[in-house]
């Protein structure tokens, strides 16, 4: 039996693989969605949080080697995009296959991550929680619950910390694959002009896509990004259910 194409999905700060599980049944028989689990959340909650993004990438690059069979692509949401870049750099250095393409959602270029804003991981508790409200995606029931935040906040702060202290590659080596970069029009953490800087790290073609929404997209918008990604990658038609995503293309 021929191996179906695999879309390896890396989560944003604070999130786990459950974010991507609805995608696993959205295009059955056409592509396999592989949600990646990170230490400190869901099934890996007992594992220590990573000290750095490089440390996390080292670990994941080895864990995901068995997925590098046949055609595959990477989807990285915010923090997941930085992880995706570091995974590809490691696989290429080890002589392993590169993905067909990378999909980057809601992330400035690695060397411009903090452009125009202050580090979130250093914010005092009240400002930190207000910033989460502004970003979206965190239920009010969690933000307003002290016990829930006592569990959630350390994981999220650490994710922001390893991203905001990450040293972008400066060796000039570009990954071999191309990329599609999605930027939401109301994202207050990502600016179009700073996201175009991904071109400095991608050796293949890079295309920019503008969409509607906040940094953390509503479910229907998020699902529509999958439809657009699979269409761009595999030429798959959009399903008849769910929201359609209007995408504008531009060269950086």
mmCIF file of C-alpha atoms in Angstrom:
data_model
loop_
_atom_site.group_PDB
_atom_site.id
_atom_site.type_symbol
_atom_site.label_atom_id
_atom_site.label_comp_id
_atom_site.label_asym_id
_atom_site.label_seq_id
_atom_site.Cartn_x
_atom_site.Cartn_y
_atom_site.Cartn_z
ATOM 1 C CA UNK A 1 0.000 0.000 0.000
ATOM 2 C CA UNK A 2 1.327 3.445 -0.906
ATOM 3 C CA UNK A 3 2.141 5.688 2.038
ATOM 4 C CA UNK A 4 -0.248 8.623 2.339
ATOM 5 C CA UNK A 5 1.357 12.078 2.579
ATOM 6 C CA UNK A 6 1.924 13.135 6.183
ATOM 7 C CA UNK A 7 1.440 16.589 7.644
ATOM 8 C CA UNK A 8 3.495 16.860 10.847
ATOM 9 C CA UNK A 9 1.864 19.544 13.025
ATOM 10 C CA UNK A 10 3.739 21.493 15.700
ATOM 11 C CA UNK A 11 1.691 23.451 18.265
ATOM 12 C CA UNK A 12 1.836 27.069 19.443
ATOM 13 C CA UNK A 13 2.899 28.084 22.947
ATOM 14 C CA UNK A 14 0.913 26.364 25.680
ATOM 15 C CA UNK A 15 -0.921 24.008 23.332
ATOM 16 C CA UNK A 16 -0.821 20.253 22.957
ATOM 17 C CA UNK A 17 -1.646 17.755 20.224
ATOM 18 C CA UNK A 18 -5.386 17.989 20.909
ATOM 19 C CA UNK A 19 -5.395 21.275 18.969
ATOM 20 C CA UNK A 20 -4.810 19.278 15.785
ATOM 21 C CA UNK A 21 -6.885 16.169 16.488
ATOM 22 C CA UNK A 22 -9.995 17.481 14.655
ATOM 23 C CA UNK A 23 -7.793 17.725 11.560
ATOM 24 C CA UNK A 24 -7.097 13.996 11.629
ATOM 25 C CA UNK A 25 -10.579 13.203 10.320
ATOM 26 C CA UNK A 26 -11.058 16.240 8.102
ATOM 27 C CA UNK A 27 -9.465 14.733 4.969
ATOM 28 C CA UNK A 28 -9.610 10.961 5.580
ATOM 29 C CA UNK A 29 -7.837 8.858 3.008
ATOM 30 C CA UNK A 30 -5.933 11.781 1.472
ATOM 31 C CA UNK A 31 -3.369 12.891 4.033
ATOM 32 C CA UNK A 32 -2.376 11.765 7.511
ATOM 33 C CA UNK A 33 -2.201 14.535 10.113
ATOM 34 C CA UNK A 34 0.447 13.818 12.748
ATOM 35 C CA UNK A 35 0.014 16.034 15.869
ATOM 36 C CA UNK A 36 3.233 16.433 17.839
ATOM 37 C CA UNK A 37 3.142 16.267 21.629
ATOM 38 C CA UNK A 38 5.552 18.428 23.624
ATOM 39 C CA UNK A 39 6.872 17.851 27.169
ATOM 40 C CA UNK A 40 4.858 19.354 30.005
ATOM 41 C CA UNK A 41 1.365 19.017 28.549
ATOM 42 C CA UNK A 42 -1.360 16.429 28.006
ATOM 43 C CA UNK A 43 0.119 12.902 27.853
ATOM 44 C CA UNK A 44 3.622 14.282 28.533
ATOM 45 C CA UNK A 45 2.633 16.501 31.446
ATOM 46 C CA UNK A 46 5.017 14.750 33.865
ATOM 47 C CA UNK A 47 8.057 15.441 31.679
ATOM 48 C CA UNK A 48 10.261 18.437 32.520
ATOM 49 C CA UNK A 49 9.834 21.592 30.489
ATOM 50 C CA UNK A 50 12.606 22.227 27.944
ATOM 51 C CA UNK A 51 15.416 24.588 28.918
ATOM 52 C CA UNK A 52 15.702 26.006 25.400
ATOM 53 C CA UNK A 53 14.139 25.746 21.981
ATOM 54 C CA UNK A 54 17.327 24.102 20.681
ATOM 55 C CA UNK A 55 17.121 21.446 23.383
ATOM 56 C CA UNK A 56 13.502 20.768 22.462
ATOM 57 C CA UNK A 57 14.352 20.596 18.745
ATOM 58 C CA UNK A 58 17.177 18.114 19.433
ATOM 59 C CA UNK A 59 14.750 15.815 21.204
ATOM 60 C CA UNK A 60 11.901 16.110 18.711
ATOM 61 C CA UNK A 61 14.165 15.676 15.689
ATOM 62 C CA UNK A 62 15.111 12.215 16.951
ATOM 63 C CA UNK A 63 11.579 11.299 18.044
ATOM 64 C CA UNK A 64 10.104 12.189 14.659
ATOM 65 C CA UNK A 65 12.662 10.418 12.463
ATOM 66 C CA UNK A 66 10.274 7.495 11.930
ATOM 67 C CA UNK A 67 7.747 9.888 10.362
ATOM 68 C CA UNK A 68 10.132 10.894 7.563
ATOM 69 C CA UNK A 69 8.878 8.262 5.130
ATOM 70 C CA UNK A 70 7.366 9.112 1.769
ATOM 71 C CA UNK A 71 5.977 12.572 1.167
ATOM 72 C CA UNK A 72 5.638 14.813 4.199
ATOM 73 C CA UNK A 73 5.240 18.472 5.103
ATOM 74 C CA UNK A 74 5.572 20.474 8.323
ATOM 75 C CA UNK A 75 2.917 22.776 9.780
ATOM 76 C CA UNK A 76 4.112 25.113 12.536
ATOM 77 C CA UNK A 77 1.818 27.451 14.444
ATOM 78 C CA UNK A 78 3.695 30.344 16.128
ATOM 79 C CA UNK A 79 6.256 28.607 18.363
ATOM 80 C CA UNK A 80 5.736 25.527 16.213
ATOM 81 C CA UNK A 81 7.112 27.388 13.196
ATOM 82 C CA UNK A 82 10.424 28.062 14.950
ATOM 83 C CA UNK A 83 10.559 24.414 15.989
ATOM 84 C CA UNK A 84 9.810 23.384 12.420
ATOM 85 C CA UNK A 85 12.750 25.364 11.076
ATOM 86 C CA UNK A 86 15.117 23.852 13.632
ATOM 87 C CA UNK A 87 13.840 20.330 12.923
ATOM 88 C CA UNK A 88 14.463 20.689 9.199
ATOM 89 C CA UNK A 89 17.943 22.099 9.796
ATOM 90 C CA UNK A 90 18.798 19.056 11.931
ATOM 91 C CA UNK A 91 17.359 16.525 9.519
ATOM 92 C CA UNK A 92 19.240 18.042 6.606
ATOM 93 C CA UNK A 93 22.462 18.081 8.638
ATOM 94 C CA UNK A 94 21.956 14.398 9.470
ATOM 95 C CA UNK A 95 21.344 13.497 5.833
ATOM 96 C CA UNK A 96 17.642 12.797 6.384
ATOM 97 C CA UNK A 97 14.847 13.855 3.998
ATOM 98 C CA UNK A 98 13.545 17.419 4.006
ATOM 99 C CA UNK A 99 9.804 18.111 3.868
ATOM 100 C CA UNK A 100 8.109 18.967 0.612
ATOM 101 C CA UNK A 101 7.165 22.307 2.147
ATOM 102 C CA UNK A 102 6.813 24.163 5.447
ATOM 103 C CA UNK A 103 3.623 25.931 6.483
ATOM 104 C CA UNK A 104 4.187 28.830 8.884
ATOM 105 C CA UNK A 105 1.195 30.302 10.717
ATOM 106 C CA UNK A 106 1.329 33.387 12.967
ATOM 107 C CA UNK A 107 5.095 33.788 13.355
ATOM 108 C CA UNK A 108 7.523 36.586 12.559
ATOM 109 C CA UNK A 109 10.793 35.602 10.942
ATOM 110 C CA UNK A 110 13.123 33.913 13.461
ATOM 111 C CA UNK A 111 15.418 36.947 13.701
ATOM 112 C CA UNK A 112 12.514 39.381 14.117
ATOM 113 C CA UNK A 113 10.408 37.501 16.631
ATOM 114 C CA UNK A 114 10.170 40.372 19.120
ATOM 115 C CA UNK A 115 9.907 43.158 16.550
ATOM 116 C CA UNK A 116 7.766 45.958 17.949
ATOM 117 C CA UNK A 117 6.897 44.348 21.284
ATOM 118 C CA UNK A 118 8.187 43.458 24.752
ATOM 119 C CA UNK A 119 8.917 39.890 25.902
ATOM 120 C CA UNK A 120 5.741 38.265 27.173
ATOM 121 C CA UNK A 121 7.493 35.787 29.451
ATOM 122 C CA UNK A 122 8.774 38.644 31.656
ATOM 123 C CA UNK A 123 5.400 40.328 32.172
ATOM 124 C CA UNK A 124 3.864 40.509 35.667
ATOM 125 C CA UNK A 125 0.891 38.223 36.255
ATOM 126 C CA UNK A 126 -1.875 40.761 35.591
ATOM 127 C CA UNK A 127 -0.359 42.010 32.336
ATOM 128 C CA UNK A 128 0.495 38.458 31.294
ATOM 129 C CA UNK A 129 -3.149 37.397 31.640
ATOM 130 C CA UNK A 130 -4.417 40.479 29.829
ATOM 131 C CA UNK A 131 -1.994 39.748 26.994
ATOM 132 C CA UNK A 132 -3.397 36.228 26.752
ATOM 133 C CA UNK A 133 -6.903 37.692 26.483
ATOM 134 C CA UNK A 134 -5.713 39.965 23.678
ATOM 135 C CA UNK A 135 -4.013 37.116 21.829
ATOM 136 C CA UNK A 136 -7.080 34.918 22.111
ATOM 137 C CA UNK A 137 -7.340 31.160 22.331
ATOM 138 C CA UNK A 138 -7.220 30.787 26.134
ATOM 139 C CA UNK A 139 -10.697 30.187 27.592
ATOM 140 C CA UNK A 140 -11.909 32.774 30.092
ATOM 141 C CA UNK A 141 -12.691 29.904 32.463
ATOM 142 C CA UNK A 142 -8.952 29.210 32.680
ATOM 143 C CA UNK A 143 -7.800 32.831 32.829
ATOM 144 C CA UNK A 144 -10.205 33.573 35.688
ATOM 145 C CA UNK A 145 -9.413 30.383 37.634
ATOM 146 C CA UNK A 146 -6.410 30.685 39.943
ATOM 147 C CA UNK A 147 -5.937 26.920 40.291
ATOM 148 C CA UNK A 148 -6.069 26.366 36.530
ATOM 149 C CA UNK A 149 -3.631 29.214 35.883
ATOM 150 C CA UNK A 150 -1.256 27.827 38.509
ATOM 151 C CA UNK A 151 -0.907 24.767 36.265
ATOM 152 C CA UNK A 152 -1.116 26.463 32.876
ATOM 153 C CA UNK A 153 0.928 29.636 33.373
ATOM 154 C CA UNK A 154 4.345 28.004 34.035
ATOM 155 C CA UNK A 155 4.071 25.946 30.840
ATOM 156 C CA UNK A 156 3.018 28.935 28.771
ATOM 157 C CA UNK A 157 5.630 31.279 30.262
ATOM 158 C CA UNK A 158 8.343 28.729 29.557
ATOM 159 C CA UNK A 159 7.187 28.375 25.946
ATOM 160 C CA UNK A 160 7.305 32.141 25.501
ATOM 161 C CA UNK A 161 10.710 32.240 27.193
ATOM 162 C CA UNK A 162 12.370 29.652 24.955
ATOM 163 C CA UNK A 163 10.986 31.440 21.887
ATOM 164 C CA UNK A 164 11.832 34.966 23.015
ATOM 165 C CA UNK A 165 15.401 33.997 23.992
ATOM 166 C CA UNK A 166 15.976 31.842 20.890
ATOM 167 C CA UNK A 167 19.010 32.728 18.783
ATOM 168 C CA UNK A 168 18.017 32.636 15.118
ATOM 169 C CA UNK A 169 20.419 30.792 12.801
ATOM 170 C CA UNK A 170 23.144 33.121 11.552
ATOM 171 C CA UNK A 171 25.250 30.697 9.512
ATOM 172 C CA UNK A 172 23.533 31.631 6.249
ATOM 173 C CA UNK A 173 22.452 28.026 5.599
ATOM 174 C CA UNK A 174 18.960 27.927 4.089
ATOM 175 C CA UNK A 175 16.690 24.911 4.407
ATOM 176 C CA UNK A 176 16.058 23.246 1.064
ATOM 177 C CA UNK A 177 12.259 23.276 1.108
ATOM 178 C CA UNK A 178 9.881 26.095 0.222
ATOM 179 C CA UNK A 179 7.373 27.692 2.573
ATOM 180 C CA UNK A 180 3.918 29.233 2.773
ATOM 181 C CA UNK A 181 3.597 31.902 5.477
ATOM 182 C CA UNK A 182 0.132 32.816 6.798
ATOM 183 C CA UNK A 183 -0.409 36.139 8.607
ATOM 184 C CA UNK A 184 -3.714 37.144 10.202
ATOM 185 C CA UNK A 185 -4.812 40.749 9.767
ATOM 186 C CA UNK A 186 -5.588 41.287 13.489
ATOM 187 C CA UNK A 187 -2.554 39.470 14.894
ATOM 188 C CA UNK A 188 -0.966 41.848 17.417
ATOM 189 C CA UNK A 189 2.184 39.711 17.764
ATOM 190 C CA UNK A 190 3.038 39.310 14.066
ATOM 191 C CA UNK A 191 3.545 41.979 11.421
ATOM 192 C CA UNK A 192 3.390 41.296 7.700
ATOM 193 C CA UNK A 193 6.708 43.020 7.008
ATOM 194 C CA UNK A 194 8.458 41.006 9.735
ATOM 195 C CA UNK A 195 6.931 37.718 8.606
ATOM 196 C CA UNK A 196 8.331 38.249 5.105
ATOM 197 C CA UNK A 197 11.774 37.829 6.681
ATOM 198 C CA UNK A 198 11.227 34.065 6.563
ATOM 199 C CA UNK A 199 12.656 34.400 3.036
ATOM 200 C CA UNK A 200 16.110 34.756 4.658
ATOM 201 C CA UNK A 201 15.873 31.203 6.047
ATOM 202 C CA UNK A 202 14.051 29.349 3.264
ATOM 203 C CA UNK A 203 15.968 28.105 0.245
ATOM 204 C CA UNK A 204 12.925 27.232 -1.862
ATOM 205 C CA UNK A 205 10.034 29.381 -2.998
ATOM 206 C CA UNK A 206 8.289 31.423 -0.332
ATOM 207 C CA UNK A 207 4.734 32.713 -0.641
ATOM 208 C CA UNK A 208 2.941 35.027 1.765
ATOM 209 C CA UNK A 209 -0.761 34.599 2.545
ATOM 210 C CA UNK A 210 -3.007 37.088 4.321
ATOM 211 C CA UNK A 211 -6.055 35.891 6.239
ATOM 212 C CA UNK A 212 -8.623 37.229 8.668
ATOM 213 C CA UNK A 213 -8.405 36.670 12.406
ATOM 214 C CA UNK A 214 -6.385 37.123 15.576
ATOM 215 C CA UNK A 215 -3.141 35.425 16.593
ATOM 216 C CA UNK A 216 -5.119 32.446 17.894
ATOM 217 C CA UNK A 217 -7.696 31.721 15.223
ATOM 218 C CA UNK A 218 -11.279 30.681 15.795
ATOM 219 C CA UNK A 219 -11.867 26.977 15.118
ATOM 220 C CA UNK A 220 -13.556 27.429 11.741
ATOM 221 C CA UNK A 221 -10.789 29.754 10.547
ATOM 222 C CA UNK A 222 -8.120 27.392 11.821
ATOM 223 C CA UNK A 223 -9.697 24.402 10.070
ATOM 224 C CA UNK A 224 -9.865 26.413 6.861
ATOM 225 C CA UNK A 225 -6.098 26.942 7.047
ATOM 226 C CA UNK A 226 -5.683 23.162 6.832
ATOM 227 C CA UNK A 227 -7.889 23.100 3.728
ATOM 228 C CA UNK A 228 -5.795 25.837 2.131
ATOM 229 C CA UNK A 229 -2.516 24.154 3.107
ATOM 230 C CA UNK A 230 -3.477 20.800 1.610
ATOM 231 C CA UNK A 231 -4.721 22.533 -1.517
ATOM 232 C CA UNK A 232 -1.400 24.383 -1.862
ATOM 233 C CA UNK A 233 0.623 21.253 -1.163
ATOM 234 C CA UNK A 234 -1.353 18.425 -2.770
ATOM 235 C CA UNK A 235 -3.841 20.217 -4.982
ATOM 236 C CA UNK A 236 -6.741 18.895 -2.913
ATOM 237 C CA UNK A 237 -10.146 20.574 -3.274
ATOM 238 C CA UNK A 238 -11.717 22.180 -0.245
ATOM 239 C CA UNK A 239 -14.343 20.072 1.545
ATOM 240 C CA UNK A 240 -17.969 21.106 1.279
ATOM 241 C CA UNK A 241 -18.257 21.516 5.056
ATOM 242 C CA UNK A 242 -16.651 24.185 7.216
ATOM 243 C CA UNK A 243 -15.492 27.692 6.486
ATOM 244 C CA UNK A 244 -13.657 28.692 3.337
ATOM 245 C CA UNK A 245 -10.489 30.703 3.727
ATOM 246 C CA UNK A 246 -9.895 33.744 1.587
ATOM 247 C CA UNK A 247 -6.193 34.010 0.901
ATOM 248 C CA UNK A 248 -4.297 36.807 -0.793
ATOM 249 C CA UNK A 249 -0.943 35.928 -2.348
ATOM 250 C CA UNK A 250 2.038 38.222 -2.468
ATOM 251 C CA UNK A 251 5.752 37.985 -3.031
ATOM 252 C CA UNK A 252 7.905 39.379 -0.203
#
